[in-house]
Short mmCIF file of N, CA and C in Angstrom, two decimals:
data_model
loop_
_atom_site.label_atom_id
_atom_site.label_comp_id
_atom_site.label_asym_id
_atom_site.label_seq_id
_atom_site.Cartn_x
_atom_site.Cartn_y
_atom_site.Cartn_z
N MET A 1 -37.47 1.50 34.06
CA MET A 1 -36.13 1.00 33.97
C MET A 1 -36.18 -0.54 34.04
N THR A 2 -35.75 -1.21 32.99
CA THR A 2 -35.76 -2.66 32.93
C THR A 2 -34.41 -3.20 33.35
N LEU A 3 -34.42 -4.08 34.35
CA LEU A 3 -33.19 -4.70 34.82
C LEU A 3 -33.01 -6.04 34.15
N GLN A 4 -31.81 -6.30 33.67
CA GLN A 4 -31.53 -7.54 32.97
C GLN A 4 -31.09 -8.66 33.91
N HIS A 5 -30.59 -8.32 35.10
CA HIS A 5 -29.98 -9.32 35.95
C HIS A 5 -30.67 -9.55 37.29
N LEU A 6 -31.10 -8.51 37.96
CA LEU A 6 -31.65 -8.64 39.30
C LEU A 6 -32.90 -9.52 39.27
N GLY A 7 -32.90 -10.58 40.06
CA GLY A 7 -34.03 -11.50 40.11
C GLY A 7 -34.10 -12.45 38.93
N GLN A 8 -33.08 -12.45 38.10
CA GLN A 8 -33.04 -13.31 36.92
C GLN A 8 -31.86 -14.28 37.01
N ASN A 9 -31.95 -15.40 36.29
CA ASN A 9 -30.78 -16.25 36.10
C ASN A 9 -29.93 -15.60 35.03
N SER A 10 -28.68 -15.32 35.36
CA SER A 10 -27.81 -14.61 34.43
C SER A 10 -26.50 -15.38 34.28
N ALA A 11 -26.15 -15.68 33.04
CA ALA A 11 -24.89 -16.34 32.75
C ALA A 11 -23.76 -15.32 32.77
N LEU A 12 -22.57 -15.80 33.08
CA LEU A 12 -21.39 -14.94 33.05
C LEU A 12 -21.14 -14.53 31.60
N PRO A 13 -21.05 -13.23 31.31
CA PRO A 13 -20.80 -12.80 29.94
C PRO A 13 -19.45 -13.31 29.44
N GLY A 14 -19.35 -13.53 28.14
CA GLY A 14 -18.12 -14.04 27.55
C GLY A 14 -17.00 -13.04 27.47
N SER A 15 -17.34 -11.75 27.55
CA SER A 15 -16.32 -10.70 27.48
C SER A 15 -16.89 -9.43 28.10
N PRO A 16 -16.02 -8.49 28.46
CA PRO A 16 -16.53 -7.22 29.01
C PRO A 16 -17.45 -6.48 28.04
N GLY A 17 -17.18 -6.59 26.76
CA GLY A 17 -18.02 -5.92 25.77
C GLY A 17 -19.43 -6.50 25.70
N GLU A 18 -19.58 -7.77 26.04
CA GLU A 18 -20.89 -8.42 26.05
C GLU A 18 -21.65 -8.17 27.35
N ALA A 19 -20.96 -7.72 28.38
CA ALA A 19 -21.58 -7.52 29.69
C ALA A 19 -22.47 -6.29 29.70
N ALA A 20 -23.67 -6.47 30.22
CA ALA A 20 -24.62 -5.36 30.36
C ALA A 20 -24.67 -4.96 31.83
N LEU A 21 -24.45 -3.70 32.09
CA LEU A 21 -24.55 -3.17 33.46
C LEU A 21 -25.93 -2.58 33.66
N ASP A 22 -26.53 -2.89 34.79
CA ASP A 22 -27.84 -2.33 35.14
C ASP A 22 -27.65 -1.17 36.10
N TYR A 23 -28.47 -0.17 35.95
CA TYR A 23 -28.44 1.01 36.83
C TYR A 23 -29.85 1.25 37.36
N VAL A 24 -29.92 1.66 38.60
CA VAL A 24 -31.21 1.95 39.22
C VAL A 24 -31.16 3.38 39.77
N PRO A 25 -32.33 3.97 40.01
CA PRO A 25 -32.34 5.35 40.54
C PRO A 25 -31.62 5.45 41.89
N ASN A 26 -30.92 6.53 42.06
CA ASN A 26 -30.24 6.82 43.32
C ASN A 26 -31.31 7.01 44.40
N PRO A 27 -31.28 6.21 45.48
CA PRO A 27 -32.31 6.33 46.51
C PRO A 27 -32.14 7.58 47.39
N ARG A 28 -31.00 8.25 47.30
CA ARG A 28 -30.74 9.45 48.10
C ARG A 28 -30.20 10.58 47.22
N PRO A 29 -30.96 10.99 46.21
CA PRO A 29 -30.47 12.07 45.35
C PRO A 29 -30.32 13.36 46.14
N GLY A 30 -29.35 14.14 45.77
CA GLY A 30 -29.14 15.42 46.45
C GLY A 30 -28.31 15.32 47.72
N ARG A 31 -27.97 14.11 48.12
CA ARG A 31 -27.13 13.92 49.31
C ARG A 31 -25.77 13.41 48.86
N PRO A 32 -24.71 14.07 49.28
CA PRO A 32 -23.38 13.56 48.92
C PRO A 32 -23.02 12.35 49.78
N TYR A 33 -22.77 11.24 49.14
CA TYR A 33 -22.31 10.05 49.86
C TYR A 33 -21.45 9.22 48.93
N LEU A 34 -20.69 8.31 49.53
CA LEU A 34 -19.76 7.48 48.79
C LEU A 34 -20.22 6.03 48.80
N VAL A 35 -20.12 5.37 47.67
CA VAL A 35 -20.40 3.94 47.55
C VAL A 35 -19.07 3.26 47.23
N ARG A 36 -18.80 2.15 47.91
CA ARG A 36 -17.56 1.40 47.67
C ARG A 36 -17.89 -0.05 47.33
N PHE A 37 -17.27 -0.52 46.25
CA PHE A 37 -17.29 -1.94 45.89
C PHE A 37 -15.86 -2.43 45.97
N THR A 38 -15.67 -3.58 46.59
CA THR A 38 -14.36 -4.19 46.69
C THR A 38 -14.41 -5.56 46.06
N ALA A 39 -13.49 -5.82 45.14
CA ALA A 39 -13.42 -7.12 44.47
C ALA A 39 -12.01 -7.68 44.71
N PRO A 40 -11.84 -8.41 45.81
CA PRO A 40 -10.49 -8.89 46.16
C PRO A 40 -10.01 -10.07 45.33
N GLU A 41 -10.85 -10.62 44.46
CA GLU A 41 -10.46 -11.79 43.67
C GLU A 41 -10.67 -11.56 42.18
N PHE A 42 -10.42 -10.33 41.71
CA PHE A 42 -10.57 -10.01 40.29
C PHE A 42 -9.52 -10.77 39.48
N THR A 43 -9.94 -11.28 38.32
CA THR A 43 -9.04 -12.06 37.47
C THR A 43 -9.20 -11.64 36.02
N SER A 44 -8.06 -11.56 35.33
CA SER A 44 -8.03 -11.37 33.88
C SER A 44 -6.86 -12.21 33.35
N LEU A 45 -6.60 -12.11 32.07
CA LEU A 45 -5.50 -12.86 31.47
C LEU A 45 -4.43 -11.92 30.94
N CYS A 46 -3.17 -12.33 31.08
CA CYS A 46 -2.06 -11.58 30.49
C CYS A 46 -2.20 -11.68 28.96
N PRO A 47 -2.13 -10.54 28.25
CA PRO A 47 -2.30 -10.59 26.80
C PRO A 47 -1.09 -11.18 26.07
N VAL A 48 0.02 -11.36 26.77
CA VAL A 48 1.21 -11.93 26.14
C VAL A 48 1.32 -13.42 26.40
N THR A 49 1.15 -13.83 27.67
CA THR A 49 1.36 -15.23 28.03
C THR A 49 0.06 -16.02 28.19
N ALA A 50 -1.06 -15.35 28.28
CA ALA A 50 -2.39 -15.95 28.53
C ALA A 50 -2.47 -16.57 29.93
N GLN A 51 -1.52 -16.24 30.80
CA GLN A 51 -1.56 -16.70 32.18
C GLN A 51 -2.52 -15.80 32.97
N PRO A 52 -3.14 -16.32 34.03
CA PRO A 52 -4.06 -15.50 34.81
C PRO A 52 -3.33 -14.43 35.62
N ASP A 53 -3.95 -13.28 35.70
CA ASP A 53 -3.50 -12.17 36.55
C ASP A 53 -4.59 -11.93 37.58
N PHE A 54 -4.19 -11.58 38.79
CA PHE A 54 -5.13 -11.39 39.89
C PHE A 54 -4.96 -10.00 40.48
N ALA A 55 -6.07 -9.40 40.89
CA ALA A 55 -6.03 -8.07 41.49
C ALA A 55 -7.07 -7.93 42.58
N HIS A 56 -6.84 -6.97 43.42
CA HIS A 56 -7.80 -6.53 44.43
C HIS A 56 -8.27 -5.15 43.93
N LEU A 57 -9.51 -5.06 43.48
CA LEU A 57 -10.05 -3.80 42.97
C LEU A 57 -10.87 -3.11 44.05
N VAL A 58 -10.74 -1.79 44.11
CA VAL A 58 -11.58 -0.97 44.98
C VAL A 58 -12.18 0.13 44.11
N ILE A 59 -13.51 0.15 44.04
CA ILE A 59 -14.22 1.15 43.23
C ILE A 59 -15.02 2.03 44.19
N ASP A 60 -14.75 3.32 44.17
CA ASP A 60 -15.47 4.30 44.98
C ASP A 60 -16.17 5.27 44.05
N TYR A 61 -17.43 5.61 44.35
CA TYR A 61 -18.09 6.63 43.55
C TYR A 61 -19.12 7.39 44.37
N ALA A 62 -19.37 8.62 43.95
CA ALA A 62 -20.41 9.47 44.54
C ALA A 62 -21.55 9.52 43.53
N PRO A 63 -22.68 8.85 43.84
CA PRO A 63 -23.78 8.77 42.87
C PRO A 63 -24.39 10.14 42.54
N TYR A 64 -24.95 10.19 41.35
CA TYR A 64 -25.74 11.35 40.95
C TYR A 64 -27.18 10.88 40.80
N GLU A 65 -27.63 10.56 39.60
CA GLU A 65 -29.02 10.13 39.40
C GLU A 65 -29.21 8.63 39.53
N THR A 66 -28.14 7.84 39.30
CA THR A 66 -28.27 6.39 39.34
C THR A 66 -27.15 5.77 40.17
N ILE A 67 -27.38 4.50 40.55
CA ILE A 67 -26.35 3.67 41.15
C ILE A 67 -26.25 2.40 40.32
N VAL A 68 -25.09 1.76 40.33
CA VAL A 68 -24.93 0.52 39.58
C VAL A 68 -25.49 -0.63 40.42
N GLU A 69 -26.22 -1.52 39.79
CA GLU A 69 -26.78 -2.67 40.48
C GLU A 69 -25.66 -3.69 40.68
N SER A 70 -25.51 -4.19 41.90
CA SER A 70 -24.32 -4.97 42.27
C SER A 70 -24.21 -6.32 41.54
N LYS A 71 -25.31 -6.98 41.26
CA LYS A 71 -25.21 -8.26 40.54
C LYS A 71 -24.66 -8.04 39.14
N SER A 72 -25.13 -7.01 38.48
CA SER A 72 -24.63 -6.74 37.12
C SER A 72 -23.16 -6.34 37.16
N LEU A 73 -22.74 -5.62 38.21
CA LEU A 73 -21.33 -5.27 38.35
C LEU A 73 -20.49 -6.53 38.56
N LYS A 74 -20.99 -7.44 39.40
CA LYS A 74 -20.27 -8.70 39.64
C LYS A 74 -20.11 -9.48 38.34
N LEU A 75 -21.14 -9.56 37.52
CA LEU A 75 -21.06 -10.26 36.25
C LEU A 75 -20.11 -9.56 35.29
N PHE A 76 -20.15 -8.23 35.27
CA PHE A 76 -19.23 -7.45 34.43
C PHE A 76 -17.79 -7.73 34.83
N LEU A 77 -17.49 -7.66 36.13
CA LEU A 77 -16.12 -7.92 36.58
C LEU A 77 -15.72 -9.37 36.28
N GLY A 78 -16.64 -10.31 36.45
CA GLY A 78 -16.36 -11.71 36.15
C GLY A 78 -16.07 -11.95 34.68
N SER A 79 -16.60 -11.09 33.80
CA SER A 79 -16.39 -11.27 32.36
C SER A 79 -14.94 -11.06 31.95
N PHE A 80 -14.14 -10.50 32.84
CA PHE A 80 -12.72 -10.29 32.54
C PHE A 80 -11.91 -11.58 32.73
N ARG A 81 -12.52 -12.59 33.31
CA ARG A 81 -11.81 -13.85 33.61
C ARG A 81 -11.11 -14.43 32.39
N ASN A 82 -11.71 -14.31 31.23
CA ASN A 82 -11.11 -14.83 30.00
C ASN A 82 -10.72 -13.72 29.03
N HIS A 83 -10.58 -12.52 29.56
CA HIS A 83 -10.25 -11.34 28.76
C HIS A 83 -8.76 -11.05 28.87
N ALA A 84 -8.08 -10.95 27.76
CA ALA A 84 -6.64 -10.68 27.76
C ALA A 84 -6.40 -9.17 27.61
N ALA A 85 -5.84 -8.57 28.66
CA ALA A 85 -5.52 -7.14 28.63
C ALA A 85 -4.50 -6.85 29.71
N PHE A 86 -3.73 -5.80 29.50
CA PHE A 86 -2.77 -5.38 30.51
C PHE A 86 -3.50 -4.80 31.72
N HIS A 87 -2.83 -4.80 32.86
CA HIS A 87 -3.41 -4.31 34.11
C HIS A 87 -3.98 -2.90 33.95
N GLU A 88 -3.23 -2.05 33.28
CA GLU A 88 -3.64 -0.66 33.10
C GLU A 88 -4.94 -0.57 32.31
N ASP A 89 -5.05 -1.38 31.25
CA ASP A 89 -6.24 -1.34 30.41
C ASP A 89 -7.46 -1.84 31.18
N CYS A 90 -7.31 -2.92 31.94
CA CYS A 90 -8.43 -3.43 32.72
C CYS A 90 -8.91 -2.40 33.74
N THR A 91 -7.98 -1.90 34.54
CA THR A 91 -8.34 -0.99 35.63
C THR A 91 -8.98 0.30 35.11
N VAL A 92 -8.29 0.97 34.20
CA VAL A 92 -8.80 2.24 33.69
C VAL A 92 -10.07 2.02 32.87
N GLY A 93 -10.13 0.94 32.10
CA GLY A 93 -11.31 0.65 31.30
C GLY A 93 -12.56 0.43 32.14
N ILE A 94 -12.42 -0.25 33.27
CA ILE A 94 -13.56 -0.44 34.17
C ILE A 94 -14.03 0.90 34.71
N GLY A 95 -13.09 1.72 35.18
CA GLY A 95 -13.46 3.04 35.70
C GLY A 95 -14.13 3.91 34.65
N GLU A 96 -13.57 3.95 33.46
CA GLU A 96 -14.13 4.80 32.40
C GLU A 96 -15.53 4.32 31.98
N ARG A 97 -15.71 3.02 31.89
CA ARG A 97 -17.04 2.52 31.48
C ARG A 97 -18.09 2.85 32.53
N LEU A 98 -17.77 2.60 33.79
CA LEU A 98 -18.74 2.94 34.85
C LEU A 98 -19.04 4.42 34.87
N PHE A 99 -18.02 5.24 34.72
CA PHE A 99 -18.23 6.69 34.74
C PHE A 99 -19.07 7.15 33.54
N ALA A 100 -18.79 6.61 32.37
CA ALA A 100 -19.52 7.02 31.16
C ALA A 100 -20.98 6.60 31.20
N GLU A 101 -21.26 5.40 31.71
CA GLU A 101 -22.64 4.91 31.70
C GLU A 101 -23.46 5.40 32.88
N MET A 102 -22.87 5.44 34.05
CA MET A 102 -23.61 5.79 35.26
C MET A 102 -23.67 7.30 35.47
N VAL A 103 -22.66 8.02 34.99
CA VAL A 103 -22.53 9.47 35.14
C VAL A 103 -22.65 9.88 36.62
N PRO A 104 -21.79 9.36 37.47
CA PRO A 104 -21.81 9.78 38.88
C PRO A 104 -21.18 11.16 39.01
N HIS A 105 -21.30 11.75 40.21
CA HIS A 105 -20.59 13.01 40.46
C HIS A 105 -19.09 12.80 40.32
N TRP A 106 -18.63 11.64 40.81
CA TRP A 106 -17.19 11.36 40.85
C TRP A 106 -16.99 9.86 41.00
N LEU A 107 -15.88 9.35 40.46
CA LEU A 107 -15.55 7.93 40.57
C LEU A 107 -14.04 7.77 40.61
N ARG A 108 -13.58 6.82 41.41
CA ARG A 108 -12.16 6.43 41.39
C ARG A 108 -12.09 4.92 41.50
N ILE A 109 -11.02 4.37 40.92
CA ILE A 109 -10.76 2.94 41.01
C ILE A 109 -9.29 2.72 41.32
N GLY A 110 -9.03 1.81 42.23
CA GLY A 110 -7.68 1.37 42.52
C GLY A 110 -7.57 -0.09 42.15
N GLY A 111 -6.61 -0.41 41.30
CA GLY A 111 -6.34 -1.79 40.93
C GLY A 111 -5.03 -2.20 41.56
N TYR A 112 -5.08 -3.05 42.54
CA TYR A 112 -3.90 -3.50 43.27
C TYR A 112 -3.59 -4.91 42.77
N TRP A 113 -2.68 -5.00 41.81
CA TRP A 113 -2.40 -6.26 41.12
C TRP A 113 -1.33 -7.05 41.84
N TYR A 114 -1.57 -8.34 41.95
CA TYR A 114 -0.60 -9.23 42.57
C TYR A 114 0.62 -9.35 41.66
N PRO A 115 1.79 -9.63 42.23
CA PRO A 115 3.02 -9.60 41.44
C PRO A 115 3.09 -10.65 40.34
N ARG A 116 3.71 -10.25 39.26
CA ARG A 116 4.14 -11.15 38.19
C ARG A 116 5.59 -10.79 37.97
N GLY A 117 6.44 -11.77 38.05
CA GLY A 117 7.87 -11.48 37.91
C GLY A 117 8.41 -10.71 39.10
N GLY A 118 7.73 -10.83 40.25
CA GLY A 118 8.21 -10.18 41.47
C GLY A 118 7.83 -8.72 41.62
N ILE A 119 7.04 -8.18 40.69
CA ILE A 119 6.68 -6.75 40.75
C ILE A 119 5.17 -6.60 40.78
N PRO A 120 4.61 -6.13 41.92
CA PRO A 120 3.18 -5.81 41.89
C PRO A 120 2.97 -4.51 41.11
N ILE A 121 1.89 -4.44 40.38
CA ILE A 121 1.56 -3.24 39.60
C ILE A 121 0.25 -2.69 40.15
N ASP A 122 0.28 -1.46 40.62
CA ASP A 122 -0.92 -0.81 41.12
C ASP A 122 -1.32 0.28 40.13
N VAL A 123 -2.61 0.30 39.78
CA VAL A 123 -3.11 1.25 38.78
C VAL A 123 -4.27 2.02 39.40
N PHE A 124 -4.25 3.35 39.24
CA PHE A 124 -5.28 4.21 39.83
C PHE A 124 -5.84 5.16 38.77
N TRP A 125 -7.14 5.37 38.82
CA TRP A 125 -7.79 6.33 37.91
C TRP A 125 -8.94 6.98 38.67
N GLN A 126 -9.14 8.26 38.40
CA GLN A 126 -10.32 8.94 38.93
C GLN A 126 -10.82 9.93 37.90
N SER A 127 -12.10 10.24 38.01
CA SER A 127 -12.76 11.06 37.01
C SER A 127 -12.45 12.55 37.14
N GLY A 128 -11.88 12.98 38.23
CA GLY A 128 -11.59 14.38 38.47
C GLY A 128 -11.54 14.62 39.96
N GLU A 129 -11.73 15.84 40.36
CA GLU A 129 -11.73 16.18 41.78
C GLU A 129 -13.00 15.67 42.45
N PRO A 130 -12.89 15.12 43.65
CA PRO A 130 -14.11 14.67 44.35
C PRO A 130 -14.96 15.86 44.79
N PRO A 131 -16.25 15.65 44.95
CA PRO A 131 -17.12 16.73 45.41
C PRO A 131 -16.67 17.26 46.78
N VAL A 132 -16.81 18.55 46.96
CA VAL A 132 -16.44 19.19 48.23
C VAL A 132 -17.27 18.58 49.36
N GLY A 133 -16.61 18.23 50.44
CA GLY A 133 -17.29 17.70 51.61
C GLY A 133 -17.53 16.21 51.59
N LEU A 134 -17.18 15.53 50.49
CA LEU A 134 -17.38 14.08 50.42
C LEU A 134 -16.32 13.38 51.26
N TRP A 135 -16.74 12.50 52.14
CA TRP A 135 -15.79 11.74 52.96
C TRP A 135 -15.13 10.69 52.08
N LEU A 136 -13.81 10.73 52.00
CA LEU A 136 -13.05 9.79 51.19
C LEU A 136 -12.18 8.92 52.08
N PRO A 137 -12.67 7.75 52.45
CA PRO A 137 -11.84 6.86 53.25
C PRO A 137 -10.68 6.33 52.42
N SER A 138 -9.62 5.97 53.09
CA SER A 138 -8.48 5.36 52.43
C SER A 138 -8.92 4.03 51.84
N GLN A 139 -8.29 3.62 50.76
CA GLN A 139 -8.64 2.32 50.19
C GLN A 139 -8.05 1.17 51.00
N ASP A 140 -7.06 1.43 51.82
CA ASP A 140 -6.54 0.47 52.80
C ASP A 140 -6.20 -0.91 52.25
N VAL A 141 -5.67 -0.99 51.05
CA VAL A 141 -5.21 -2.27 50.54
C VAL A 141 -3.73 -2.38 50.92
N PRO A 142 -3.38 -3.44 51.65
CA PRO A 142 -1.99 -3.56 52.10
C PRO A 142 -1.00 -3.65 50.95
N GLY A 143 0.24 -3.30 51.24
CA GLY A 143 1.31 -3.49 50.28
C GLY A 143 1.43 -4.97 49.94
N TYR A 144 2.32 -5.31 49.06
CA TYR A 144 2.42 -6.66 48.52
C TYR A 144 2.41 -7.76 49.58
N ARG A 145 3.17 -7.66 50.63
CA ARG A 145 3.32 -8.76 51.60
C ARG A 145 1.99 -9.28 52.13
N GLY A 146 1.08 -8.41 52.49
CA GLY A 146 -0.18 -8.88 53.05
C GLY A 146 -1.36 -8.61 52.18
N ARG A 147 -1.12 -8.39 50.89
CA ARG A 147 -2.20 -7.99 50.00
C ARG A 147 -3.33 -8.99 50.00
N GLY A 148 -4.54 -8.46 50.15
CA GLY A 148 -5.70 -9.33 50.08
C GLY A 148 -6.36 -9.39 51.38
#
């Protein structure tokens, strides 16, 4: 398995489509466990106004054969900085791409978007039912007033 980012100098990709995600073997295959990534400063652009949009993302998954390498995930998420898309497209697209490439037992993503026009937009996606017996902690992202 060749890693493109770990231990290498890696530039921020110009777009999500250019971003390469690295995956490594699951160090605990056969054991049900949850991995959580939290990105409290996720940024993309509004496709209508080109103004920045900000979100607090929480990605939870139960690995199968591989896990996503965190540096490549950070670069992938950073590639949205100049990407124009609606909140729903960003959130669901991230979840679907990770699920399609990594093929975990289960994955969910919560996109807690900061308000634009006074309305926060929260977007949630999951791949299906979580595995039986998997501990699922709450995502614990505060409502708008204390978000972040």
